[in-house]
Coordinates of C-alpha atoms in Angstrom, one line a residue:
M1 CA 20.8 19.9 -11.4
S2 CA 19.2 18.4 -14.5
E3 CA 15.3 18.8 -14.5
I4 CA 15.0 15.9 -16.9
G5 CA 16.4 12.9 -18.3
A6 CA 19.1 12.1 -15.5
A7 CA 19.0 11.1 -12.1
P8 CA 20.2 13.7 -9.6
T9 CA 23.8 12.5 -9.2
E10 CA 25.1 15.8 -7.5
L11 CA 23.7 14.3 -4.3
G12 CA 26.4 12.1 -3.9
T13 CA 29.2 14.4 -4.9
E14 CA 28.3 18.2 -4.3
R15 CA 29.2 19.9 -1.1
I16 CA 26.8 19.2 1.6
R17 CA 26.0 22.9 2.7
T18 CA 25.5 23.7 -1.1
L19 CA 23.0 20.6 -1.2
L20 CA 21.1 21.2 2.0
K21 CA 20.8 24.9 0.8
R22 CA 19.4 23.7 -2.5
F23 CA 17.0 21.3 -1.2
A24 CA 15.9 23.0 2.0
I25 CA 15.0 26.4 1.0
P26 CA 12.5 25.6 -1.3
G27 CA 11.3 23.1 1.3
I28 CA 11.3 25.7 4.0
I29 CA 9.5 28.1 1.7
A30 CA 6.8 25.3 0.7
Q31 CA 6.4 24.3 4.3
T32 CA 6.2 27.7 5.6
A33 CA 3.7 28.5 2.9
A34 CA 1.7 25.3 3.8
S35 CA 1.6 26.4 7.4
L36 CA 0.5 30.0 6.4
Y37 CA -2.1 28.0 4.4
N38 CA -3.8 26.8 7.7
M39 CA -3.0 30.1 9.4
V40 CA -4.9 32.2 6.7
D41 CA -8.0 29.9 7.3
S42 CA -7.8 30.3 11.0
I43 CA -7.1 34.2 10.8
Y44 CA -10.2 34.8 8.4
I45 CA -12.4 32.3 10.5
G46 CA -11.4 34.2 13.8
H47 CA -12.7 37.4 12.4
I48 CA -16.1 36.3 11.3
P49 CA -18.5 38.8 12.8
G50 CA -20.4 37.5 15.8
V51 CA -19.2 34.1 15.8
G52 CA -15.4 34.2 15.3
S53 CA -14.4 32.8 18.8
Y54 CA -16.8 29.8 18.5
A55 CA -15.9 29.4 14.8
I56 CA -12.0 29.1 15.7
S57 CA -13.0 26.8 18.5
G58 CA -14.9 24.7 16.3
L59 CA -12.0 24.6 13.8
A60 CA -9.7 23.2 16.8
V61 CA -12.1 20.3 17.4
T62 CA -11.4 19.2 13.6
F63 CA -7.7 18.9 14.4
P64 CA -7.5 15.4 15.7
L65 CA -9.6 14.1 12.4
M66 CA -7.2 16.3 10.1
N67 CA -4.3 14.6 11.9
L68 CA -5.7 11.3 11.3
S69 CA -6.1 12.0 7.8
V70 CA -2.7 13.3 7.5
A71 CA -1.5 10.3 9.1
L72 CA -3.0 8.1 6.4
G73 CA -1.2 10.2 3.7
T74 CA 2.1 10.1 5.2
L75 CA 1.8 6.2 5.8
V76 CA 1.8 5.9 1.8
G77 CA 3.7 9.1 0.8
V78 CA 6.6 9.2 3.2
G79 CA 7.7 5.7 2.7
A80 CA 7.4 6.1 -1.0
M81 CA 9.7 9.3 -1.0
T82 CA 12.4 7.4 1.1
M83 CA 12.3 4.6 -1.2
I84 CA 12.5 6.5 -4.4
S85 CA 15.6 8.7 -2.9
V86 CA 17.4 5.2 -2.2
L87 CA 16.6 3.8 -5.4
L88 CA 17.8 6.7 -7.6
G89 CA 21.0 6.4 -5.4
Q90 CA 21.1 2.8 -6.6
K91 CA 20.0 3.8 -10.2
K92 CA 17.0 1.4 -10.1
Y93 CA 15.0 3.7 -12.2
D94 CA 12.3 0.9 -13.3
T95 CA 11.6 0.2 -9.6
A96 CA 11.4 3.7 -8.7
G97 CA 8.5 4.1 -11.3
K98 CA 6.6 1.1 -10.0
V99 CA 6.8 2.8 -6.3
L100 CA 5.2 5.9 -8.1
S101 CA 2.5 3.8 -9.3
N102 CA 1.9 2.0 -6.0
V103 CA 1.5 5.7 -4.5
L104 CA -1.3 6.7 -6.9
T105 CA -3.3 3.3 -6.4
L106 CA -2.8 3.1 -2.4
N107 CA -3.7 6.8 -1.8
V108 CA -7.0 6.4 -3.9
I109 CA -8.1 3.3 -2.0
I110 CA -7.2 4.8 1.6
G111 CA -8.5 8.2 0.5
I112 CA -11.9 7.0 -0.5
L113 CA -12.3 4.6 2.5
F114 CA -11.5 7.2 5.0
T115 CA -13.6 9.8 3.6
A116 CA -16.7 7.4 3.5
V117 CA -16.2 6.2 7.1
A118 CA -15.6 9.8 8.3
L119 CA -18.6 11.4 6.6
I120 CA -21.0 8.5 8.0
F121 CA -20.1 9.1 11.5
L122 CA -19.0 12.8 11.4
D123 CA -21.1 14.4 14.2
P124 CA -20.3 11.6 16.7
I125 CA -16.6 11.7 15.9
L126 CA -16.7 15.4 16.4
R127 CA -18.5 15.2 19.5
F128 CA -15.9 12.8 20.8
F129 CA -13.1 15.2 19.5
G130 CA -14.5 17.9 22.0
A131 CA -17.2 19.7 19.9
S132 CA -20.1 21.1 22.1
D133 CA -23.3 22.5 21.0
N134 CA -21.7 25.9 20.5
T135 CA -18.9 24.5 18.2
L136 CA -20.4 21.5 16.6
P137 CA -22.1 23.4 13.6
F138 CA -18.8 25.1 12.8
A139 CA -16.8 21.9 12.9
H140 CA -19.2 19.9 10.9
D141 CA -19.6 22.6 8.0
Y142 CA -15.9 22.8 7.9
M143 CA -15.0 19.2 7.9
F144 CA -17.8 18.0 5.6
I145 CA -16.3 20.0 2.7
I146 CA -12.8 19.0 3.5
L147 CA -13.4 15.4 3.8
L148 CA -15.3 15.6 0.2
G149 CA -12.0 16.7 -1.3
N150 CA -9.8 14.3 1.1
T151 CA -8.6 11.8 -1.6
F152 CA -7.5 14.8 -3.9
T153 CA -5.6 16.3 -0.9
H154 CA -3.7 12.8 -0.3
L155 CA -2.5 12.6 -3.9
M156 CA -1.6 16.3 -4.0
H157 CA 0.7 16.2 -1.0
G158 CA 2.0 12.5 -1.8
F159 CA 3.0 13.5 -5.4
N160 CA 4.5 17.0 -4.4
G161 CA 6.8 15.3 -2.0
I162 CA 8.0 12.7 -4.7
I163 CA 8.5 15.6 -7.1
R164 CA 10.7 17.1 -4.6
C165 CA 12.8 14.0 -3.6
S166 CA 13.2 13.2 -7.4
G167 CA 15.2 16.3 -7.9
H168 CA 12.6 19.0 -8.5
P169 CA 12.5 20.8 -5.4
K170 CA 11.6 24.4 -7.0
T171 CA 8.8 22.8 -8.6
A172 CA 7.3 21.3 -5.6
M173 CA 7.8 24.6 -3.7
G174 CA 6.1 26.4 -6.6
L175 CA 2.9 24.0 -6.5
T176 CA 2.6 24.6 -2.7
L177 CA 2.9 28.5 -3.1
F178 CA 0.4 28.4 -5.6
T179 CA -2.0 26.7 -3.2
V180 CA -1.2 29.2 -0.4
I181 CA -1.6 32.3 -2.7
S182 CA -4.8 31.2 -4.4
N183 CA -6.2 30.2 -1.0
A184 CA -5.6 33.6 0.3
I185 CA -7.4 35.2 -2.5
L186 CA -10.3 32.9 -2.5
D187 CA -10.9 32.7 1.2
P188 CA -12.2 36.1 1.9
V189 CA -14.3 36.0 -1.4
F190 CA -16.0 32.8 -0.2
I191 CA -16.1 33.7 3.6
F192 CA -17.2 37.4 3.4
V193 CA -18.4 38.2 -0.1
L194 CA -20.4 35.2 -0.8
G195 CA -21.4 34.9 2.8
M196 CA -20.4 31.2 3.1
G197 CA -18.6 31.6 6.5
I198 CA -16.5 28.7 7.8
R199 CA -17.8 26.5 4.9
G200 CA -16.2 29.0 2.2
A201 CA -12.8 28.6 3.9
A202 CA -13.1 24.8 3.2
L203 CA -14.4 25.1 -0.1
A204 CA -11.6 27.4 -1.0
T205 CA -9.0 25.0 0.4
I206 CA -10.3 22.1 -1.5
I207 CA -10.4 24.1 -4.8
C208 CA -6.8 25.3 -4.7
Q209 CA -5.6 21.7 -3.8
I210 CA -7.4 20.1 -7.0
L211 CA -5.8 22.9 -9.1
A212 CA -2.5 22.0 -7.8
L213 CA -3.0 18.3 -8.3
I214 CA -4.0 18.6 -11.9
Y215 CA -0.6 20.3 -12.8
T216 CA 1.3 17.7 -10.3
L217 CA -0.1 14.8 -12.3
K218 CA 0.6 16.3 -15.6
F219 CA 4.4 17.0 -14.4
I220 CA 4.8 13.2 -13.4
A221 CA 3.1 11.9 -16.5
D222 CA 5.7 13.5 -18.6
K223 CA 7.6 10.7 -20.1
K224 CA 10.8 12.9 -20.8
R225 CA 11.5 12.7 -17.0
F226 CA 13.7 9.9 -15.7
L227 CA 10.8 9.4 -13.0
H228 CA 7.2 9.1 -14.5
F229 CA 4.2 7.0 -14.2
P230 CA 4.7 3.7 -15.9
R231 CA 2.1 1.4 -17.7
P232 CA -0.2 0.2 -16.8
L233 CA -0.9 3.6 -14.5
F234 CA -2.6 1.9 -11.6
Q235 CA -0.3 -1.0 -10.3
F236 CA -0.1 -2.6 -7.1
D237 CA 2.9 -4.6 -6.0
W238 CA 2.7 -6.1 -2.4
G239 CA 6.4 -6.2 -2.0
I240 CA 6.8 -2.4 -2.8
A241 CA 3.7 -1.7 -0.9
R242 CA 4.8 -3.6 2.3
K243 CA 8.3 -1.9 2.3
S244 CA 6.9 1.6 1.7
L245 CA 4.2 1.2 4.3
S246 CA 6.7 -0.1 6.7
I247 CA 9.1 2.9 6.4
G248 CA 6.1 5.3 6.5
L249 CA 4.8 3.6 9.8
G250 CA 6.9 5.8 11.9
P251 CA 5.4 9.2 10.6
F252 CA 2.1 7.5 10.4
L253 CA 2.2 6.7 14.0
M254 CA 3.5 10.2 14.7
N255 CA 0.5 11.6 13.1
T256 CA -1.7 9.2 14.9
A257 CA -0.3 10.2 18.1
A258 CA -0.9 13.8 17.1
C259 CA -4.4 12.8 16.7
M260 CA -4.8 11.2 20.0
V261 CA -3.0 14.0 21.9
A262 CA -5.2 16.8 20.1
L263 CA -8.3 14.7 21.1
F264 CA -7.1 14.3 24.7
V265 CA -6.1 18.0 24.9
N266 CA -9.6 19.3 23.5
Q267 CA -11.3 16.7 25.9
Q268 CA -9.3 18.1 29.1
L269 CA -9.5 21.7 28.0
R270 CA -13.2 21.5 27.6
K271 CA -13.5 19.9 31.2
Y272 CA -11.1 22.5 32.8
G273 CA -11.4 25.6 30.6
G274 CA -14.5 25.3 28.1
D275 CA -14.8 26.2 24.6
L276 CA -12.5 29.1 24.5
A277 CA -9.7 27.2 26.1
I278 CA -10.1 24.9 23.0
G279 CA -9.7 27.8 20.8
S280 CA -6.7 29.0 22.6
Y281 CA -5.2 25.5 21.9
G282 CA -6.2 26.0 18.2
I283 CA -4.5 29.3 18.0
V284 CA -1.2 28.2 19.7
N285 CA -1.1 25.3 17.6
R286 CA -1.3 27.2 14.5
F287 CA 1.3 29.8 15.4
T288 CA 3.8 27.0 16.6
M289 CA 3.4 25.0 13.6
L290 CA 4.7 27.7 11.5
F291 CA 8.1 27.2 13.1
I292 CA 7.7 23.4 13.1
M293 CA 6.9 23.3 9.4
I294 CA 10.1 25.3 8.8
C295 CA 12.0 22.4 10.5
M296 CA 10.1 20.1 8.2
G297 CA 11.6 22.0 5.3
F298 CA 15.0 21.3 6.4
N299 CA 13.9 17.7 6.9
Q300 CA 12.8 17.8 3.3
G301 CA 16.3 19.0 2.3
L302 CA 17.7 16.2 4.5
Q303 CA 15.7 13.4 3.2
P304 CA 16.9 13.1 -0.6
I305 CA 20.5 13.9 0.4
A306 CA 20.6 11.3 3.5
G307 CA 18.7 8.7 1.4
F308 CA 20.8 9.0 -1.8
N309 CA 24.1 8.9 0.0
Y310 CA 23.0 5.9 2.3
G311 CA 21.8 4.0 -1.0
A312 CA 25.3 4.9 -2.5
R313 CA 27.0 3.8 1.0
K314 CA 28.5 7.1 1.5
Y315 CA 28.1 7.3 5.2
S316 CA 30.4 10.2 6.1
R317 CA 28.0 12.5 3.9
V318 CA 25.1 11.3 5.8
R319 CA 26.6 12.2 9.2
R320 CA 27.6 15.7 7.9
V321 CA 24.0 16.3 6.5
F322 CA 22.5 15.5 9.6
K323 CA 24.7 17.6 11.8
L324 CA 24.1 20.6 9.8
A325 CA 20.4 20.3 9.5
A326 CA 20.3 19.6 13.4
V327 CA 21.8 22.9 13.8
C328 CA 19.6 24.5 11.6
E329 CA 16.5 23.3 13.0
T330 CA 17.4 24.1 16.6
L331 CA 18.0 27.6 15.8
V332 CA 14.5 27.7 14.5
T333 CA 12.8 26.3 17.5
V334 CA 14.9 28.5 19.6
A335 CA 13.4 31.6 17.6
C336 CA 9.9 30.2 18.4
F337 CA 10.6 30.2 22.0
L338 CA 11.9 33.6 21.9
F339 CA 8.8 35.1 20.1
S340 CA 6.6 33.0 22.4
E341 CA 7.9 34.5 25.6
L342 CA 8.6 37.9 24.5
F343 CA 5.7 38.8 22.1
P344 CA 2.6 36.4 23.0
R345 CA -0.2 38.9 22.7
F346 CA 1.1 40.2 19.3
A347 CA 1.1 36.6 17.9
V348 CA -2.4 35.5 19.3
S349 CA -4.1 38.8 18.3
L350 CA -3.5 37.9 14.6
F351 CA -6.1 35.4 15.1
T352 CA -8.8 37.0 17.2
N353 CA -9.8 40.4 18.5
D354 CA -11.8 38.8 21.2
A355 CA -10.2 40.2 24.6
E356 CA -10.8 36.9 26.7
M357 CA -9.4 34.8 24.1
I358 CA -6.2 37.0 23.4
E359 CA -5.8 36.7 27.2
L360 CA -6.3 32.9 27.3
S361 CA -4.2 32.2 24.3
S362 CA -1.3 34.5 25.4
R363 CA -0.6 32.6 28.6
A364 CA -1.2 29.3 26.8
L365 CA 1.5 30.2 24.2
K366 CA 4.1 31.1 26.9
L367 CA 3.6 28.0 28.9
M368 CA 3.3 25.7 25.9
N369 CA 6.2 26.9 24.2
S370 CA 8.7 27.1 27.1
G371 CA 10.4 24.0 26.1
I372 CA 10.0 24.3 22.3
W373 CA 13.5 25.3 21.9
V374 CA 14.8 21.6 22.4
V375 CA 12.2 20.2 19.8
G376 CA 14.1 20.8 16.6
F377 CA 16.8 18.3 17.7
G378 CA 14.2 15.7 18.3
I379 CA 12.6 16.3 14.7
V380 CA 15.6 15.8 12.9
S381 CA 16.6 12.9 14.8
S382 CA 13.5 11.1 14.1
N383 CA 13.8 11.8 10.4
L384 CA 17.3 10.6 10.2
F385 CA 16.2 7.2 11.3
Q386 CA 13.3 7.2 8.7
C387 CA 15.6 8.3 5.9
L388 CA 17.9 5.3 6.5
G389 CA 14.9 3.1 6.9
M390 CA 15.4 2.2 10.6
V391 CA 11.8 1.7 11.2
G392 CA 11.9 0.7 14.9
K393 CA 13.8 3.5 15.9
S394 CA 12.0 6.0 13.9
I395 CA 8.7 4.8 15.5
F396 CA 10.0 4.8 19.0
L397 CA 11.2 8.4 18.6
S398 CA 8.0 9.3 17.0
L399 CA 5.9 8.0 19.5
S400 CA 7.9 8.8 22.7
R401 CA 7.2 12.5 23.0
Q402 CA 3.4 12.3 22.2
L403 CA 2.1 8.9 23.6
I404 CA 4.9 7.4 26.2
I405 CA 5.5 10.8 27.7
L406 CA 2.9 13.6 26.9
L407 CA -0.2 11.6 27.2
P408 CA 0.2 10.4 31.1
L409 CA 1.4 14.1 31.7
L410 CA -1.9 15.4 30.1
Y411 CA -3.7 13.0 32.5
T412 CA -2.1 13.7 35.8
L413 CA -0.9 17.3 35.8
P414 CA -4.4 18.7 35.4
L415 CA -5.4 16.8 38.6
V416 CA -3.0 19.0 40.2
N417 CA -3.6 22.4 38.6
E418 CA -6.3 22.0 36.1
E419 CA -5.9 24.1 32.9
I420 CA -2.4 25.1 33.7
G421 CA -1.4 21.3 34.0
V422 CA -2.5 20.7 30.3
W423 CA -0.3 23.5 29.0
V424 CA 3.0 22.5 31.1
S425 CA 2.6 19.0 30.1
F426 CA 4.1 20.1 26.8
P427 CA 7.5 21.5 27.8
I428 CA 8.1 18.7 30.1
S429 CA 7.7 16.1 27.4
D430 CA 9.9 18.1 25.0
F431 CA 12.7 18.0 27.2
L432 CA 12.4 14.3 27.8
N433 CA 12.0 13.5 24.3
A434 CA 15.1 15.6 23.4
L435 CA 17.1 13.7 25.8
I436 CA 16.0 10.2 24.4
S437 CA 16.8 11.5 20.9
L438 CA 20.4 12.6 22.1
V439 CA 21.1 9.1 23.4
M440 CA 19.9 7.2 20.1
I441 CA 21.9 9.5 17.8
V442 CA 25.1 9.3 19.7
A443 CA 24.7 5.4 19.6
L444 CA 23.9 5.4 15.7
F445 CA 26.8 7.7 15.0
R446 CA 29.2 5.4 16.8
K447 CA 28.1 2.8 14.5
L448 CA 28.2 4.9 11.4
S449 CA 32.0 6.0 12.4
G450 CA 33.0 2.3 12.4
L451 CA 32.0 2.1 8.6
R452 CA 34.0 3.0 5.8
D453 CA 32.3 4.5 2.6
G454 CA 31.2 1.6 0.4
D455 CA 30.9 -0.8 3.6
D456 CA 27.9 -3.1 3.7
P457 CA 25.1 -1.2 5.9
A458 CA 23.7 -4.5 7.3
I459 CA 25.0 -3.7 10.8
L460 CA 22.8 -0.8 11.0
G461 CA 19.5 -3.0 10.9
S462 CA 18.1 -0.7 8.0
T463 CA 15.1 -2.0 6.1
L464 CA 16.8 -0.7 3.0
K465 CA 19.4 -2.9 2.4

């Protein structure tokens, strides 16, 4: 595939298995690296002498705020990636450039506003998210520095995704790997050698992301590439923004729902289990995300292929790439299930050497992930609807597992069995969401099977017509 000067037309002609491998493997490596990026912070923080258990619990308290920041980034970035994939399939390169400029403008505006509000109310927010007197100092120190670099983080992740979907998955992967490796090197220096503790972990994270952003902006500014920044650099087109934000609304709501779930889990665990139970949730979450991010890597491979071929009205190829991605993601979550049930103590001991924390986290890992093996299908299903611009369906699937199903369970089951009730809420919601996803995908495929390649997709109700 050409790196400069031409659109990735192979997306519409190359063998599906070959394409998914080409686009998914860099995505998987990048997403796994991103997950390891967060795990490295947790592992180092969990082994800070004398305070590791409370420090990792303080880190867990920041999850809802981190998820909210990610949600705002995906609101802009995911919609833009989907639009650019389809526009390239339609050979509308000038419009794709305008979308790129919109991403820059919106990310800067949203990033600065979010940072300002969060910094002003940081301690009350963290208290609301479950921080206690023991964990608040650690949560505050970490999140204060992360927020200072929030705008840079939004831009780096948003443009990294655009580089990938515009036909340069290896470059996007390389940038992510750079941040992971550099963070793994800087973390122990800042945390232990310079004695900065949890603040050192946050500072190392921001420095690595800024360095990656500098190269990312230089890459996209290259006028030799078919997709590059237009002039003027900062543009705002409300029509493009509206369509982009409407497509990104699904993943935005999904991440916002994740924020609400993490908030409610922290509050319930603080009520029924205390600070160490919150830390256990943080450990389980970090470990599980390693597998979920592999699924996201497959989604990244699916996205440009499905988006391009939908834009080119090659529906048979859309069906084939979904089926292949669904099989792969299900295998990944089955592996997560087996590891969680067979080797729980080994998994959690990576993050802490505290005996009580290891015991609590091992039990939580086995219970929470007893239904994880069906999650892969739900993830890829929601992503397909997003790729095709079917905003309503994408939003519904994004919200069904976390808000419609999980939150009520998190409230009611602890009334029966306290802390255990929190953990078992997750597998129940996983199974119910997978069932809903299956019903919706079967309905979509029945419609797709009635379309011949080249037919008008109006029957599908997409926003990308």
